[in-house]
Short mmCIF file of C-alpha atoms in Angstrom, two decimals:
data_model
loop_
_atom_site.label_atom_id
_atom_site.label_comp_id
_atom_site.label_asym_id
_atom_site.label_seq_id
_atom_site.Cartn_x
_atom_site.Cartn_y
_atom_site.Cartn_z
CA UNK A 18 278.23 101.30 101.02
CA UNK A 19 278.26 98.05 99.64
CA UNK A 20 274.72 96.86 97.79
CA UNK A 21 274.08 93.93 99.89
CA UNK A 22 274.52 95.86 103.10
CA UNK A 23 272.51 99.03 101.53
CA UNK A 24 269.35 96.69 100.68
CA UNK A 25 269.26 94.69 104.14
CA UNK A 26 266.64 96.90 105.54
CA UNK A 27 264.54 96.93 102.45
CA UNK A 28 260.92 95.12 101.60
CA UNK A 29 262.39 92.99 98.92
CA UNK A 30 265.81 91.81 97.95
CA UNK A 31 267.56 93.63 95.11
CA UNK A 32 267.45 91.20 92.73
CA UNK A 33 263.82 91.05 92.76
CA UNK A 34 264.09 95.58 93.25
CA UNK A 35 265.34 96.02 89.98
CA UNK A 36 263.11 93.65 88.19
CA UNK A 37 260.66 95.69 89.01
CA UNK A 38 262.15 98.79 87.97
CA UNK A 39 262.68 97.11 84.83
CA UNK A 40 259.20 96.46 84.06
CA UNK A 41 258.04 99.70 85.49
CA UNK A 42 260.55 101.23 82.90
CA UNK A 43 259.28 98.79 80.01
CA UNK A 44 255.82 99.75 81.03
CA UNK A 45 256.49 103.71 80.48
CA UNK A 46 258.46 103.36 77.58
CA UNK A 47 255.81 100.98 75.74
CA UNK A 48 253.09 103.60 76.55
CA UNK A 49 255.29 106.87 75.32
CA UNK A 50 255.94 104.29 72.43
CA UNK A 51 252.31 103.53 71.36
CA UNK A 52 251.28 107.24 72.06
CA UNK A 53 253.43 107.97 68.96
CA UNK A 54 252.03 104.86 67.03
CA UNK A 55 248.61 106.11 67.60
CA UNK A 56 249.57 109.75 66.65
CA UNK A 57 250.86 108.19 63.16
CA UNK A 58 247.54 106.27 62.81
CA UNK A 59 249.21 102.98 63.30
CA UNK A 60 246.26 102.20 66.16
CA UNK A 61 242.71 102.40 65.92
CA UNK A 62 240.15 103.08 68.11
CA UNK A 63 240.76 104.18 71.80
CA UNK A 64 244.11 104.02 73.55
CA UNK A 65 244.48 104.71 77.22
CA UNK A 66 248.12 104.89 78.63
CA UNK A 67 248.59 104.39 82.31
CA UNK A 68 251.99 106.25 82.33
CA UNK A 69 252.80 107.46 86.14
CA UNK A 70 250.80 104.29 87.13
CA UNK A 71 253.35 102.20 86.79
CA UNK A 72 254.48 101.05 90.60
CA UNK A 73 250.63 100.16 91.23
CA UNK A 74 250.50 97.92 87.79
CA UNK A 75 253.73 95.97 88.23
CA UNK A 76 253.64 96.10 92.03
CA UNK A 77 250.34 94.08 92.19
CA UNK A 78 250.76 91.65 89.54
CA UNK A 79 253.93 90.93 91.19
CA UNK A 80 252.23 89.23 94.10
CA UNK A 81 250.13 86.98 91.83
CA UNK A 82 250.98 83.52 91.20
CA UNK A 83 251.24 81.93 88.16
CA UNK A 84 247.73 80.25 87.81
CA UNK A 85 246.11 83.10 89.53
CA UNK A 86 243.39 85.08 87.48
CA UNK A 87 243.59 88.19 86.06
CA UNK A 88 241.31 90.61 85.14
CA UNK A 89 241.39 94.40 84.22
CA UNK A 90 239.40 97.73 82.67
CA UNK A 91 240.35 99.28 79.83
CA UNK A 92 243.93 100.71 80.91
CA UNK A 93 245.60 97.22 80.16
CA UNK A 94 248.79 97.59 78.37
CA UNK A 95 251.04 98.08 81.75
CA UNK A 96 248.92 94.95 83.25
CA UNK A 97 249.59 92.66 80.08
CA UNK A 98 253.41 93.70 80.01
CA UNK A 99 253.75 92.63 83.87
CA UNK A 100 251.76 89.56 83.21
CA UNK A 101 254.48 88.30 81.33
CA UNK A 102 252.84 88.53 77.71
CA UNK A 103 255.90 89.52 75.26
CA UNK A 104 255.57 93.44 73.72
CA UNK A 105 255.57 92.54 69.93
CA UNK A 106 252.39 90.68 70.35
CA UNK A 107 251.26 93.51 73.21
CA UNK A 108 251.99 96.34 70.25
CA UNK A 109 250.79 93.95 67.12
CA UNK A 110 246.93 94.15 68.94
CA UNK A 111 246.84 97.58 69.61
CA UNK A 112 247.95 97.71 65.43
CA UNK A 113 245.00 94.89 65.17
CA UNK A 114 247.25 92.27 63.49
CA UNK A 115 246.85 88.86 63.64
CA UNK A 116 250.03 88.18 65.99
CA UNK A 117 248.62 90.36 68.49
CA UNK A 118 248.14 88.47 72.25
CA UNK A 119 243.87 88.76 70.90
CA UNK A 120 244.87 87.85 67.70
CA UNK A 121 244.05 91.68 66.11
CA UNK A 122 240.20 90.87 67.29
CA UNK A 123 240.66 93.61 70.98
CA UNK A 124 243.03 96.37 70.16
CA UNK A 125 244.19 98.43 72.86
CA UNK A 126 240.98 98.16 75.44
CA UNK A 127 240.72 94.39 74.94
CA UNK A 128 244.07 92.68 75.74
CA UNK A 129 243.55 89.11 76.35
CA UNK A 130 245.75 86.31 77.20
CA UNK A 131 243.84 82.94 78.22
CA UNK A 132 247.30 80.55 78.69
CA UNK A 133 248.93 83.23 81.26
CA UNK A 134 244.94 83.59 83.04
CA UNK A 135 244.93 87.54 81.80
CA UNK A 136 241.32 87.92 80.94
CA UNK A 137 241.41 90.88 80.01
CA UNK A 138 241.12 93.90 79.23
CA UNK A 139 237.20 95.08 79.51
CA UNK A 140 236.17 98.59 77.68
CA UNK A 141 232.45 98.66 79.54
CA UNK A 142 233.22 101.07 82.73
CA UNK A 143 232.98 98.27 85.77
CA UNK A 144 232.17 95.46 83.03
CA UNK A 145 234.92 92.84 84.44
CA UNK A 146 233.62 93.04 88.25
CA UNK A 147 231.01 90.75 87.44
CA UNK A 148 233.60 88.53 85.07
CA UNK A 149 236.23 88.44 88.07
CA UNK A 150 233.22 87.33 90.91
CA UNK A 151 232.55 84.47 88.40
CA UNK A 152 235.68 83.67 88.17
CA UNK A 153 236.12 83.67 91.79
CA UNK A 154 233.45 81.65 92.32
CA UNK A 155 234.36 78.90 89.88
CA UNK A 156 236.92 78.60 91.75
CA UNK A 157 235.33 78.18 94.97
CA UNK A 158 232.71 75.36 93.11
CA UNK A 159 236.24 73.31 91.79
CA UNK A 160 237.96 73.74 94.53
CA UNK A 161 240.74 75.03 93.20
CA UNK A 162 243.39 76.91 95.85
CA UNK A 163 243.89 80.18 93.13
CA UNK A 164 242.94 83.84 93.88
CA UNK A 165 241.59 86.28 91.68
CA UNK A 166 242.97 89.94 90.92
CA UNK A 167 240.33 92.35 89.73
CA UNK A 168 241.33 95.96 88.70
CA UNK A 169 239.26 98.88 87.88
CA UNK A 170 239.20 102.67 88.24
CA UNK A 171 237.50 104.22 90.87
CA UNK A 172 235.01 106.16 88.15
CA UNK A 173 233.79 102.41 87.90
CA UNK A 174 233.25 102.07 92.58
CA UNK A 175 229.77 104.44 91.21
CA UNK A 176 228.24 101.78 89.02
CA UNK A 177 225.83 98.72 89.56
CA UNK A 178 228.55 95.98 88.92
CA UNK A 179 230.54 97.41 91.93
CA UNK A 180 228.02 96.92 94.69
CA UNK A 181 226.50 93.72 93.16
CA UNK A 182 229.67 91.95 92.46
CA UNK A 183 231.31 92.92 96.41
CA UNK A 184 228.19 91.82 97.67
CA UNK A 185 228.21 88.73 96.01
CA UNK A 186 232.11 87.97 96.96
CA UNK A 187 231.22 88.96 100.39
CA UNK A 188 228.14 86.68 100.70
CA UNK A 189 229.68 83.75 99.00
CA UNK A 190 233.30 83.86 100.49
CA UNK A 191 235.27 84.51 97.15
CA UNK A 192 239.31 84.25 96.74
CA UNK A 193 239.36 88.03 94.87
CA UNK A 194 241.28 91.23 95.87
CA UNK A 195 239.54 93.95 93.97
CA UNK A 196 242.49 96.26 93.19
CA UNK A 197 241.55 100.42 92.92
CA UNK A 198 243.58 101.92 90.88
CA UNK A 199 242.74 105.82 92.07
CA UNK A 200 244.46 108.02 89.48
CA UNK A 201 242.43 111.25 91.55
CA UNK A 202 240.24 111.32 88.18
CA UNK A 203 237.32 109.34 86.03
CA UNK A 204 237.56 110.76 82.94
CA UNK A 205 237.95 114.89 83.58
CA UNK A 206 235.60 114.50 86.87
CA UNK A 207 237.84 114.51 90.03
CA UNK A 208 236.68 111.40 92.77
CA UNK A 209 235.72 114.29 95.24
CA UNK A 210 233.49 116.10 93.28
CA UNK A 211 232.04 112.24 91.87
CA UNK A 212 231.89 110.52 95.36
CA UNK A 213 230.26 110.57 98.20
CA UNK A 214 233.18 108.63 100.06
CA UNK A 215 236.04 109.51 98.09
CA UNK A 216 238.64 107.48 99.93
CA UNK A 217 237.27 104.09 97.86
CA UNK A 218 238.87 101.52 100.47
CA UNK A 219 236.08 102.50 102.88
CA UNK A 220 233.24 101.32 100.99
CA UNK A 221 234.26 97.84 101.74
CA UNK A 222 233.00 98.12 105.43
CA UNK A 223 229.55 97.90 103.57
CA UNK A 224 230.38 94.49 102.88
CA UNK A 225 232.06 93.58 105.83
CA UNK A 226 235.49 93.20 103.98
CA UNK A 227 239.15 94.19 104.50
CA UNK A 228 239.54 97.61 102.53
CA UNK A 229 242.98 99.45 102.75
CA UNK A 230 244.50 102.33 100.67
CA UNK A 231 248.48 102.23 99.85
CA UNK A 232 250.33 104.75 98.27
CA UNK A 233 250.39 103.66 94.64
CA UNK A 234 252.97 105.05 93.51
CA UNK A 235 255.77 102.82 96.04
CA UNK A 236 256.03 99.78 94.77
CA UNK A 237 256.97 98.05 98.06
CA UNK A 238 253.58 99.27 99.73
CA UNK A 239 251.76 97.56 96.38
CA UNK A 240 253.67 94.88 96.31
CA UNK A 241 253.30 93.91 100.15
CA UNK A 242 249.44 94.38 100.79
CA UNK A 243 249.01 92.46 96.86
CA UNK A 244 250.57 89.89 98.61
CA UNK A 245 249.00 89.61 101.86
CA UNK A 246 245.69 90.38 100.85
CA UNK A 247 245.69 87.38 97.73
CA UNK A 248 247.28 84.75 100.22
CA UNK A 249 244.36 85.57 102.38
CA UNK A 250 242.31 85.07 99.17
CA UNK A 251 243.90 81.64 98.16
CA UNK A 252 244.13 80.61 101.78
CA UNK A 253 241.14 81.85 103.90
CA UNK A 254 238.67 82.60 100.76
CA UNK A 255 238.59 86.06 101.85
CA UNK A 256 237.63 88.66 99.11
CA UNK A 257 239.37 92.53 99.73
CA UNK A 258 239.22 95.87 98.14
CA UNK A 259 242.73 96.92 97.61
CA UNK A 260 243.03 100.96 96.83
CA UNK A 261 246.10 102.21 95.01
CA UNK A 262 246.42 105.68 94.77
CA UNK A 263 248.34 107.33 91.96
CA UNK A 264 248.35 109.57 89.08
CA UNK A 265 248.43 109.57 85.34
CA UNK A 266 250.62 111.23 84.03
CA UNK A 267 248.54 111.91 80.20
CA UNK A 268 245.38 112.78 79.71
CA UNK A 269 242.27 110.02 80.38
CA UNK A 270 242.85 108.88 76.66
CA UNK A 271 245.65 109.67 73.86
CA UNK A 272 242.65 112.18 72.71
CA UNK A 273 242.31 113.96 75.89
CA UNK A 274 245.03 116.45 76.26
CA UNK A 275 244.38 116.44 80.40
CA UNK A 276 244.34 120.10 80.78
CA UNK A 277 240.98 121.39 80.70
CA UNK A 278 240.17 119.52 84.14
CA UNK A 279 243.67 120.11 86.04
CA UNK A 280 246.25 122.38 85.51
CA UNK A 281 249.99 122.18 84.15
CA UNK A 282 251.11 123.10 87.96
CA UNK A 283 249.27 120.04 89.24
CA UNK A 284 250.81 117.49 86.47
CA UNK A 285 254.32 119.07 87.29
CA UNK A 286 253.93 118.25 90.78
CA UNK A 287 252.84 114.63 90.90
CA UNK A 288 255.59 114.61 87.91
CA UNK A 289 258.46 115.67 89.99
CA UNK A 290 256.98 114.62 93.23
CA UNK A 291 255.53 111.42 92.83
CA UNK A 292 256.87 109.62 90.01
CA UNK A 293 257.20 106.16 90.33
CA UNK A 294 259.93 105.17 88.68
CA UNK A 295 262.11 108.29 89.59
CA UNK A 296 261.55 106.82 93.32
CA UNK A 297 262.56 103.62 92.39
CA UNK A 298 265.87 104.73 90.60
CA UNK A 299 267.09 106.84 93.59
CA UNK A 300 266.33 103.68 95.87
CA UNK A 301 268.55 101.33 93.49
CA UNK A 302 271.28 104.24 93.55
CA UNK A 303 271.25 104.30 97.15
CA UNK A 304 271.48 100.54 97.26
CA UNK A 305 275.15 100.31 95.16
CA UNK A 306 273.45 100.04 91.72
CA UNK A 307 275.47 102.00 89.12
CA UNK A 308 274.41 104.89 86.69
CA UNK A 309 275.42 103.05 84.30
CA UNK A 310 273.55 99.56 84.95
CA UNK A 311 270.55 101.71 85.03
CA UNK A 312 270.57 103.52 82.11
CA UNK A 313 271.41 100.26 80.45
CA UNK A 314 268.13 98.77 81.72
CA UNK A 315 266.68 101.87 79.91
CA UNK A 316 268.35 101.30 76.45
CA UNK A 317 266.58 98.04 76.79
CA UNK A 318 263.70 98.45 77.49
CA UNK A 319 263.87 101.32 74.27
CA UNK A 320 265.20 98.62 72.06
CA UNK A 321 262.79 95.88 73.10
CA UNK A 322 259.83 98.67 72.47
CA UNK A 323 261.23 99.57 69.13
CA UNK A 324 261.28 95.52 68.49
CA UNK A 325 257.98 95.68 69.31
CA UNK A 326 256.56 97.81 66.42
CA UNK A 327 258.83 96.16 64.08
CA UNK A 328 257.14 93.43 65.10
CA UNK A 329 253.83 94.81 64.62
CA UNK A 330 254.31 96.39 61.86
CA UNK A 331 255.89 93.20 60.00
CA UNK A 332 252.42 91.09 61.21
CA UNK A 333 249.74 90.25 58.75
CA UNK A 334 246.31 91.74 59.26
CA UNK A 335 243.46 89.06 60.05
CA UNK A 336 241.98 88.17 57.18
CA UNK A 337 238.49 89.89 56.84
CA UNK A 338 236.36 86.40 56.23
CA UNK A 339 237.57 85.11 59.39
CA UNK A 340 235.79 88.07 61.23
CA UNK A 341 233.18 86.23 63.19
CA UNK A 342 235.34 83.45 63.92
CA UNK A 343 234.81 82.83 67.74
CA UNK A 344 232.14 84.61 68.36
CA UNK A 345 229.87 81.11 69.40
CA UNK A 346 231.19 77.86 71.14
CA UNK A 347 231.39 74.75 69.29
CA UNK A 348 228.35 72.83 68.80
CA UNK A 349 226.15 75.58 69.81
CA UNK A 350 222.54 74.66 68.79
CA UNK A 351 219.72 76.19 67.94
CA UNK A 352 219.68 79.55 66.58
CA UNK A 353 223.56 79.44 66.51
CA UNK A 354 223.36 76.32 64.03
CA UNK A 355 223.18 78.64 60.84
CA UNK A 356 226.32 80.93 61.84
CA UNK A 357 229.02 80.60 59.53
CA UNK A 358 232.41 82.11 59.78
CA UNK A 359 231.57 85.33 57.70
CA UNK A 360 228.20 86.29 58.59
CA UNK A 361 225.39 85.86 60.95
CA UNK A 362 222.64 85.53 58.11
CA UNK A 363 224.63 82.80 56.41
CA UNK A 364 227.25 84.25 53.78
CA UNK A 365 230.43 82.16 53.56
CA UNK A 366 232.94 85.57 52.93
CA UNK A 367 232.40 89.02 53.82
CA UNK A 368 231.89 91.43 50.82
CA UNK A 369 232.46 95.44 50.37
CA UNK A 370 230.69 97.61 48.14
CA UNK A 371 233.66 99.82 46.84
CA UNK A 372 230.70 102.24 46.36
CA UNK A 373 229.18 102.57 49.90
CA UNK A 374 229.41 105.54 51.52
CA UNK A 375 229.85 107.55 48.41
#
């Protein structure tokens, strides 16, 4: 079977089908990639991969347009990659180097690309609902014809920010389609045992919105309701709750081996069942792509991740005086007249006692 006739039934064209395989397999292989950077103390702080998540990441910022707004939690890296920003300056923040797409000032929680509209990137558990309804509604005040796209976990449907910031969209008629991702788990608590109303797209009847849940882990189902439900944004000012259901594959963070919460039985499952990209390869197979083309996608992707690091690794740390830089707009007044670049109480450079902590 030839691959044009093979892909004339199919949701999208197979150009555009192995695209996104090729970003879902960039995704995973940047994640495996940083796990082992982390491991070797290379990053800092917390690192959350969102491997096994990878048809609801690229599937749904797939259906944005170019000067639509993005915002995300804390599992970013798969979101920035999709969003176009390159890996070398994805991998030099997570190192905290001054190439990174934050400039070394986020790390892995705190991705941040203004000129592509990724805003991040929030580590405060339902922090960027409130971010993403103001950005939707400064939208609405400039009339501007863009949408918003605002993901979080559904730990984060349990907090204050959700209700307030769905009410407020609701009320006010905002362009944003906030996307679930429902990996079954918020932290090592499972949504049943956290939720009254596990099945998240049903708490947008509350607000009188549209609410659906797609499986998560087929990209075409992602891709299409992404699509639908941010033209309806852009075009009818229409705000949505959009729930993806899926599974990580790792633990919550590189920290957490996942295992005291589910079993090894349960991983294997959605491993073999359910994996993403697996379903995507046995699509383009069936469609006339060759073994071959695919595993060269894969070699790829493995040498643009290893560029990455180089990259990374190669990049100059920010320089230490420069560490408040930012932090207050130009021409602030007031009590933000005496901030210098080093110090809120006035020094010029930042200073270490070799001796503290001794």
């Amino acid at each position: 079977m030839s691959g044009t006739a093979a892909t004339e039934n199919l949701p999208v064209g197979i150009d555009e089908r192995r695209e996104l395989f090729t970003k879902m397999v960039e995704s995973r292989l940047f994640e495996e990639e940083a796990e082992r950077q982390y491991k070797a103390a290379k990053i800092g702080g917390y690192c959350h991969l969102s491997s096994g998540q990878e048809a609801a990441t690229v599937g749904s910022v797939a259906a944005l347009e170019d000067d639509d707004y993005l915002v995300t939690g804390y599992r970013c890296h798969g979101f920035a990659l999709a969003r176009g920003i390159p890996p070398g300056e994805v991998m030099a923040e997570l190192f905290g180097r001054q190439d990174g797409c934050a400039h070394g000032r986020g790390g892995s929680m705190h991705l941040l690309d203004v000129k592509r509209r990724f805003y991040g990137g929030w580590g405060i558990v339902a922090g960027q609902l409130p971010i993403a309804t103001g950005l939707a509604l400064g939208l609405v005040r400039q009339s501007e014809p863009q949408a918003v796209l605002c993901e979080l976990g559904e730990g984060a449907v349990n907090m204050g920010a959700w209700h307030e910031s769905l009410n407020l969209a609701a009320v006010w008629n905002l362009p944003v389609v906030f996307l679930v991702i429902n990996n079954i788990y918020g932290m090592g608590t499972s949504v049943d045992r956290a939720s009254a109303e596990p099945e998240v797209f049903r708490r947008a009847a509350a607000y009188r919105m549209t609410g659906e849940r797609v499986d998560g882990n087929d990209v075409d189902e992602v891709l299409e309701a992404s699509h639908r439900l941010l033209a309806e944004a852009r075009e009818e000012r229409r705000p949505a709750v959009l729930e993806a259901l899926t599974y990580r594959h790792r633990g919550h963070s590189v920290a957490d081996a996942g295992l005291a919460y589910r079993s090894r039985e349960e991983v294997t499952h959605w491993r073999e069942e359910s994996d993403p990209i697996r379903r995507q390869r046995e699509i383009l197979l069936e469609a006339g792509i060759s073994e071959n083309d695919l595993r060269a996608v894969e070699e790829a992707a493995r040498k643009t991740t290893l560029e990455a690091v180089a990259f990374a690794d190669s990049s100059p740390e920010p320089p230490v005086d420069r560490l408040a830089t930012g932090m207050y707009a130009p021409g602030s007044a007031g009590q933000f007249e005496r901030m210098r670049p080093g110090s809120a109480f006035g020094e010029e450079a930042l200073t270490f006692d070799a001796g503290l902590g001794q």
